[in-house]
Amino acid sequence: MTTTYGERRRVHREYVDVVARFGRDGAIEPVCVVWKDGRSFPIDEVLEPGSFGAMARGRQTARYRVRLGRHETDLYLERLAARPEVGEPEALRWWVNAFDQVKQGHAPEGAPQP
């Protein structure tokens, strides 16, 4: 991924802990994201609730658009199909897109430096 000012960023899945509310109607509402270093970020608003797409390669993914303070981001819930042949039950995992180290490019003259 390349930003406006020529920075190159690699994106990867970062699995996170999520505190969620499960409604009587079966709806899942994420409430708080907990990063692997223990920092927690309360979700102020679910802007777009997720719904699972079609099963592909044994998994389905639901995308939730959420607001954490003034920052909007996507939070994903992944449903892994059961694999009874190897004794694995169905599983649910939450993840976000995380960015690796930034490689500096050349910003246009007058552009703010990161």
Short mmCIF file of N, CA and C in Angstrom, two decimals:
data_model
loop_
_atom_site.label_atom_id
_atom_site.label_comp_id
_atom_site.label_asym_id
_atom_site.label_seq_id
_atom_site.Cartn_x
_atom_site.Cartn_y
_atom_site.Cartn_z
N MET A 1 0.85 -1.17 0.00
CA MET A 1 0.00 0.00 0.00
C MET A 1 0.90 1.24 0.00
N THR A 2 0.57 2.23 -0.81
CA THR A 2 1.33 3.47 -0.87
C THR A 2 0.43 4.61 -0.44
N THR A 3 0.94 5.49 0.44
CA THR A 3 0.16 6.63 0.90
C THR A 3 0.31 7.79 -0.08
N THR A 4 -0.39 8.88 0.20
CA THR A 4 -0.37 10.07 -0.65
C THR A 4 1.03 10.62 -0.85
N TYR A 5 1.88 10.52 0.18
CA TYR A 5 3.21 11.12 0.11
C TYR A 5 4.30 10.12 -0.25
N GLY A 6 3.94 8.99 -0.84
CA GLY A 6 4.93 8.04 -1.33
C GLY A 6 5.46 7.07 -0.29
N GLU A 7 4.87 7.05 0.91
CA GLU A 7 5.29 6.09 1.93
C GLU A 7 4.75 4.71 1.53
N ARG A 8 5.59 3.70 1.69
CA ARG A 8 5.15 2.34 1.41
C ARG A 8 4.88 1.64 2.73
N ARG A 9 3.73 1.00 2.81
CA ARG A 9 3.36 0.30 4.04
C ARG A 9 2.88 -1.10 3.68
N ARG A 10 3.34 -2.06 4.44
CA ARG A 10 2.85 -3.42 4.29
C ARG A 10 1.75 -3.63 5.32
N VAL A 11 0.71 -4.31 4.90
CA VAL A 11 -0.43 -4.56 5.76
C VAL A 11 -0.49 -6.06 6.06
N HIS A 12 -0.81 -6.39 7.31
CA HIS A 12 -1.00 -7.80 7.66
C HIS A 12 -2.18 -7.92 8.64
N ARG A 13 -2.69 -9.13 8.78
CA ARG A 13 -3.74 -9.39 9.76
C ARG A 13 -3.14 -9.45 11.14
N GLU A 14 -3.75 -8.74 12.06
CA GLU A 14 -3.33 -8.80 13.46
C GLU A 14 -4.54 -9.30 14.25
N TYR A 15 -4.43 -10.50 14.79
CA TYR A 15 -5.53 -11.05 15.59
C TYR A 15 -5.57 -10.34 16.93
N VAL A 16 -6.76 -9.97 17.38
CA VAL A 16 -6.94 -9.20 18.61
C VAL A 16 -8.03 -9.84 19.45
N ASP A 17 -8.01 -9.50 20.75
CA ASP A 17 -9.10 -9.88 21.63
C ASP A 17 -10.17 -8.81 21.52
N VAL A 18 -11.42 -9.22 21.59
CA VAL A 18 -12.54 -8.29 21.51
C VAL A 18 -13.56 -8.66 22.58
N VAL A 19 -14.01 -7.66 23.32
CA VAL A 19 -15.13 -7.84 24.22
C VAL A 19 -16.37 -7.51 23.39
N ALA A 20 -17.32 -8.43 23.35
CA ALA A 20 -18.51 -8.23 22.52
C ALA A 20 -19.77 -8.53 23.30
N ARG A 21 -20.85 -7.89 22.86
CA ARG A 21 -22.17 -8.12 23.44
C ARG A 21 -22.94 -8.99 22.45
N PHE A 22 -23.52 -10.07 22.98
CA PHE A 22 -24.32 -10.96 22.16
C PHE A 22 -25.79 -10.73 22.50
N GLY A 23 -26.56 -10.24 21.54
CA GLY A 23 -27.96 -9.91 21.78
C GLY A 23 -28.87 -11.13 21.74
N ARG A 24 -30.06 -10.95 22.31
CA ARG A 24 -31.06 -12.03 22.29
C ARG A 24 -31.41 -12.44 20.88
N ASP A 25 -31.29 -11.48 19.95
CA ASP A 25 -31.64 -11.76 18.55
C ASP A 25 -30.49 -12.40 17.78
N GLY A 26 -29.37 -12.68 18.45
CA GLY A 26 -28.22 -13.31 17.79
C GLY A 26 -27.21 -12.32 17.26
N ALA A 27 -27.49 -11.02 17.38
CA ALA A 27 -26.56 -10.00 16.88
C ALA A 27 -25.31 -9.96 17.76
N ILE A 28 -24.18 -9.71 17.12
CA ILE A 28 -22.90 -9.57 17.83
C ILE A 28 -22.47 -8.12 17.70
N GLU A 29 -22.24 -7.45 18.83
CA GLU A 29 -21.81 -6.06 18.83
C GLU A 29 -20.48 -5.93 19.57
N PRO A 30 -19.41 -5.61 18.84
CA PRO A 30 -18.12 -5.42 19.52
C PRO A 30 -18.17 -4.18 20.41
N VAL A 31 -17.56 -4.29 21.61
CA VAL A 31 -17.61 -3.21 22.59
C VAL A 31 -16.22 -2.63 22.85
N CYS A 32 -15.18 -3.47 22.81
CA CYS A 32 -13.83 -3.03 23.14
C CYS A 32 -12.81 -3.92 22.43
N VAL A 33 -11.76 -3.32 21.89
CA VAL A 33 -10.67 -4.06 21.25
C VAL A 33 -9.48 -4.06 22.20
N VAL A 34 -8.87 -5.24 22.40
CA VAL A 34 -7.71 -5.36 23.27
C VAL A 34 -6.52 -5.82 22.43
N TRP A 35 -5.50 -4.96 22.35
CA TRP A 35 -4.30 -5.23 21.56
C TRP A 35 -3.43 -6.25 22.28
N LYS A 36 -2.51 -6.90 21.58
CA LYS A 36 -1.71 -7.97 22.18
C LYS A 36 -0.81 -7.49 23.32
N ASP A 37 -0.50 -6.18 23.37
CA ASP A 37 0.33 -5.66 24.46
C ASP A 37 -0.52 -5.26 25.68
N GLY A 38 -1.83 -5.52 25.62
CA GLY A 38 -2.71 -5.25 26.75
C GLY A 38 -3.47 -3.94 26.69
N ARG A 39 -3.10 -3.05 25.75
CA ARG A 39 -3.85 -1.79 25.63
C ARG A 39 -5.25 -2.10 25.14
N SER A 40 -6.23 -1.38 25.69
CA SER A 40 -7.61 -1.59 25.25
C SER A 40 -8.18 -0.29 24.70
N PHE A 41 -9.05 -0.44 23.72
CA PHE A 41 -9.65 0.69 23.03
C PHE A 41 -11.16 0.48 22.99
N PRO A 42 -11.90 1.27 23.77
CA PRO A 42 -13.37 1.12 23.72
C PRO A 42 -13.91 1.56 22.36
N ILE A 43 -14.88 0.83 21.88
CA ILE A 43 -15.54 1.17 20.62
C ILE A 43 -16.67 2.13 20.95
N ASP A 44 -16.55 3.35 20.42
CA ASP A 44 -17.54 4.38 20.69
C ASP A 44 -18.82 4.18 19.89
N GLU A 45 -18.67 3.62 18.68
CA GLU A 45 -19.84 3.46 17.82
C GLU A 45 -19.56 2.40 16.77
N VAL A 46 -20.54 1.54 16.52
CA VAL A 46 -20.48 0.61 15.40
C VAL A 46 -21.18 1.32 14.25
N LEU A 47 -20.41 1.74 13.25
CA LEU A 47 -20.96 2.51 12.13
C LEU A 47 -21.68 1.62 11.11
N GLU A 48 -21.11 0.43 10.88
CA GLU A 48 -21.72 -0.55 9.98
C GLU A 48 -21.59 -1.92 10.62
N PRO A 49 -22.71 -2.53 11.01
CA PRO A 49 -22.61 -3.86 11.60
C PRO A 49 -22.21 -4.89 10.55
N GLY A 50 -21.52 -5.91 10.98
CA GLY A 50 -21.03 -6.92 10.05
C GLY A 50 -22.06 -7.99 9.76
N SER A 51 -21.91 -8.60 8.60
CA SER A 51 -22.68 -9.79 8.25
C SER A 51 -21.74 -10.70 7.47
N PHE A 52 -21.86 -11.98 7.70
CA PHE A 52 -20.94 -12.92 7.09
C PHE A 52 -21.21 -13.08 5.60
N GLY A 53 -20.14 -13.13 4.83
CA GLY A 53 -20.23 -13.38 3.40
C GLY A 53 -20.24 -14.88 3.15
N ALA A 54 -20.03 -15.27 1.92
CA ALA A 54 -20.03 -16.68 1.53
C ALA A 54 -18.81 -17.40 2.11
N MET A 55 -18.96 -18.69 2.35
CA MET A 55 -17.85 -19.52 2.84
C MET A 55 -16.84 -19.69 1.71
N ALA A 56 -15.57 -19.43 2.01
CA ALA A 56 -14.49 -19.61 1.03
C ALA A 56 -13.29 -20.22 1.76
N ARG A 57 -12.80 -21.32 1.28
CA ARG A 57 -11.66 -22.03 1.86
C ARG A 57 -11.86 -22.28 3.36
N GLY A 58 -13.07 -22.65 3.73
CA GLY A 58 -13.34 -23.02 5.11
C GLY A 58 -13.51 -21.85 6.07
N ARG A 59 -13.70 -20.63 5.53
CA ARG A 59 -13.89 -19.49 6.42
C ARG A 59 -14.86 -18.48 5.82
N GLN A 60 -15.50 -17.75 6.72
CA GLN A 60 -16.38 -16.63 6.37
C GLN A 60 -15.91 -15.43 7.17
N THR A 61 -16.09 -14.25 6.59
CA THR A 61 -15.65 -13.04 7.29
C THR A 61 -16.76 -12.01 7.30
N ALA A 62 -16.92 -11.36 8.46
CA ALA A 62 -17.85 -10.24 8.61
C ALA A 62 -17.02 -9.00 8.92
N ARG A 63 -17.31 -7.89 8.22
CA ARG A 63 -16.58 -6.63 8.45
C ARG A 63 -17.47 -5.68 9.24
N TYR A 64 -16.93 -5.18 10.34
CA TYR A 64 -17.60 -4.17 11.15
C TYR A 64 -16.83 -2.86 10.97
N ARG A 65 -17.52 -1.80 10.61
CA ARG A 65 -16.91 -0.47 10.55
C ARG A 65 -17.16 0.16 11.91
N VAL A 66 -16.09 0.52 12.63
CA VAL A 66 -16.23 1.01 14.00
C VAL A 66 -15.50 2.34 14.18
N ARG A 67 -15.91 3.07 15.22
CA ARG A 67 -15.24 4.32 15.58
C ARG A 67 -14.66 4.17 16.97
N LEU A 68 -13.35 4.43 17.07
CA LEU A 68 -12.62 4.42 18.34
C LEU A 68 -12.14 5.85 18.54
N GLY A 69 -12.82 6.61 19.38
CA GLY A 69 -12.49 8.03 19.51
C GLY A 69 -12.80 8.73 18.20
N ARG A 70 -11.79 9.41 17.64
CA ARG A 70 -11.98 10.10 16.35
C ARG A 70 -11.51 9.27 15.18
N HIS A 71 -11.11 8.02 15.42
CA HIS A 71 -10.54 7.16 14.38
C HIS A 71 -11.56 6.11 13.94
N GLU A 72 -11.79 6.02 12.63
CA GLU A 72 -12.65 4.98 12.07
C GLU A 72 -11.77 3.88 11.50
N THR A 73 -12.18 2.64 11.71
CA THR A 73 -11.41 1.52 11.17
C THR A 73 -12.33 0.33 10.95
N ASP A 74 -11.80 -0.69 10.28
CA ASP A 74 -12.54 -1.93 10.06
C ASP A 74 -12.07 -2.97 11.05
N LEU A 75 -13.01 -3.69 11.61
CA LEU A 75 -12.76 -4.79 12.53
C LEU A 75 -13.44 -6.00 11.91
N TYR A 76 -12.72 -7.10 11.81
CA TYR A 76 -13.22 -8.28 11.12
C TYR A 76 -13.46 -9.42 12.10
N LEU A 77 -14.55 -10.15 11.89
CA LEU A 77 -14.85 -11.36 12.64
C LEU A 77 -14.79 -12.51 11.63
N GLU A 78 -13.91 -13.45 11.90
CA GLU A 78 -13.69 -14.57 10.99
C GLU A 78 -14.28 -15.83 11.61
N ARG A 79 -15.09 -16.53 10.86
CA ARG A 79 -15.67 -17.81 11.30
C ARG A 79 -14.96 -18.92 10.54
N LEU A 80 -14.28 -19.78 11.29
CA LEU A 80 -13.59 -20.93 10.69
C LEU A 80 -14.49 -22.15 10.82
N ALA A 81 -14.70 -22.85 9.72
CA ALA A 81 -15.56 -24.03 9.72
C ALA A 81 -14.94 -25.14 10.56
N ALA A 82 -15.81 -25.95 11.15
CA ALA A 82 -15.34 -27.11 11.91
C ALA A 82 -14.62 -28.08 10.96
N ARG A 83 -13.60 -28.73 11.49
CA ARG A 83 -12.88 -29.77 10.74
C ARG A 83 -12.89 -31.05 11.58
N PRO A 84 -14.01 -31.78 11.55
CA PRO A 84 -14.15 -32.95 12.41
C PRO A 84 -13.11 -34.03 12.13
N GLU A 85 -12.60 -34.07 10.91
CA GLU A 85 -11.60 -35.09 10.56
C GLU A 85 -10.31 -34.93 11.35
N VAL A 86 -10.03 -33.71 11.85
CA VAL A 86 -8.84 -33.48 12.67
C VAL A 86 -9.21 -33.01 14.08
N GLY A 87 -10.51 -33.09 14.40
CA GLY A 87 -10.96 -32.76 15.75
C GLY A 87 -11.03 -31.27 16.08
N GLU A 88 -11.12 -30.41 15.06
CA GLU A 88 -11.19 -28.97 15.30
C GLU A 88 -12.64 -28.50 15.22
N PRO A 89 -13.15 -27.87 16.29
CA PRO A 89 -14.52 -27.33 16.24
C PRO A 89 -14.55 -26.02 15.47
N GLU A 90 -15.76 -25.54 15.20
CA GLU A 90 -15.91 -24.21 14.59
C GLU A 90 -15.26 -23.19 15.52
N ALA A 91 -14.65 -22.15 14.96
CA ALA A 91 -13.98 -21.13 15.77
C ALA A 91 -14.31 -19.75 15.23
N LEU A 92 -14.32 -18.77 16.12
CA LEU A 92 -14.49 -17.36 15.77
C LEU A 92 -13.24 -16.61 16.20
N ARG A 93 -12.70 -15.75 15.31
CA ARG A 93 -11.52 -14.94 15.65
C ARG A 93 -11.72 -13.53 15.10
N TRP A 94 -11.28 -12.54 15.88
CA TRP A 94 -11.34 -11.13 15.48
C TRP A 94 -9.97 -10.70 14.98
N TRP A 95 -9.94 -9.82 13.96
CA TRP A 95 -8.67 -9.28 13.50
C TRP A 95 -8.87 -7.89 12.90
N VAL A 96 -7.75 -7.17 12.82
CA VAL A 96 -7.71 -5.84 12.19
C VAL A 96 -6.55 -5.82 11.19
N ASN A 97 -6.59 -4.88 10.28
CA ASN A 97 -5.43 -4.65 9.41
C ASN A 97 -4.41 -3.85 10.20
N ALA A 98 -3.19 -4.35 10.25
CA ALA A 98 -2.11 -3.65 10.95
C ALA A 98 -1.03 -3.31 9.94
N PHE A 99 -0.34 -2.20 10.17
CA PHE A 99 0.67 -1.73 9.24
C PHE A 99 2.06 -2.01 9.78
N ASP A 100 2.93 -2.52 8.91
CA ASP A 100 4.32 -2.75 9.26
C ASP A 100 5.08 -1.44 9.21
N GLN A 101 6.36 -1.50 9.44
CA GLN A 101 7.25 -0.33 9.42
C GLN A 101 7.07 0.47 8.13
N VAL A 102 7.09 1.77 8.25
CA VAL A 102 6.95 2.67 7.10
C VAL A 102 8.29 2.84 6.42
N LYS A 103 8.30 2.71 5.10
CA LYS A 103 9.51 2.99 4.31
C LYS A 103 9.32 4.36 3.69
N GLN A 104 10.21 5.27 3.97
CA GLN A 104 10.06 6.66 3.53
C GLN A 104 10.28 6.81 2.03
N GLY A 105 9.42 7.60 1.41
CA GLY A 105 9.59 7.98 0.02
C GLY A 105 9.92 9.47 -0.01
N HIS A 106 9.70 10.09 -1.09
CA HIS A 106 9.95 11.53 -1.20
C HIS A 106 8.63 12.26 -1.24
N ALA A 107 8.36 13.04 -0.21
CA ALA A 107 7.14 13.84 -0.16
C ALA A 107 7.29 15.05 -1.08
N PRO A 108 6.19 15.49 -1.68
CA PRO A 108 6.25 16.68 -2.54
C PRO A 108 6.69 17.89 -1.71
N GLU A 109 7.31 18.85 -2.37
CA GLU A 109 7.79 20.03 -1.69
C GLU A 109 6.64 20.74 -1.00
N GLY A 110 6.86 21.10 0.26
CA GLY A 110 5.83 21.78 1.04
C GLY A 110 4.88 20.84 1.77
N ALA A 111 4.96 19.53 1.47
CA ALA A 111 4.09 18.58 2.15
C ALA A 111 4.64 18.31 3.55
N PRO A 112 3.75 18.06 4.51
CA PRO A 112 4.24 17.77 5.86
C PRO A 112 5.04 16.48 5.89
N GLN A 113 6.11 16.48 6.66
CA GLN A 113 6.93 15.28 6.80
C GLN A 113 6.36 14.43 7.93
N PRO A 114 6.28 13.10 7.73
CA PRO A 114 5.73 12.24 8.78
C PRO A 114 6.67 12.14 9.97
#
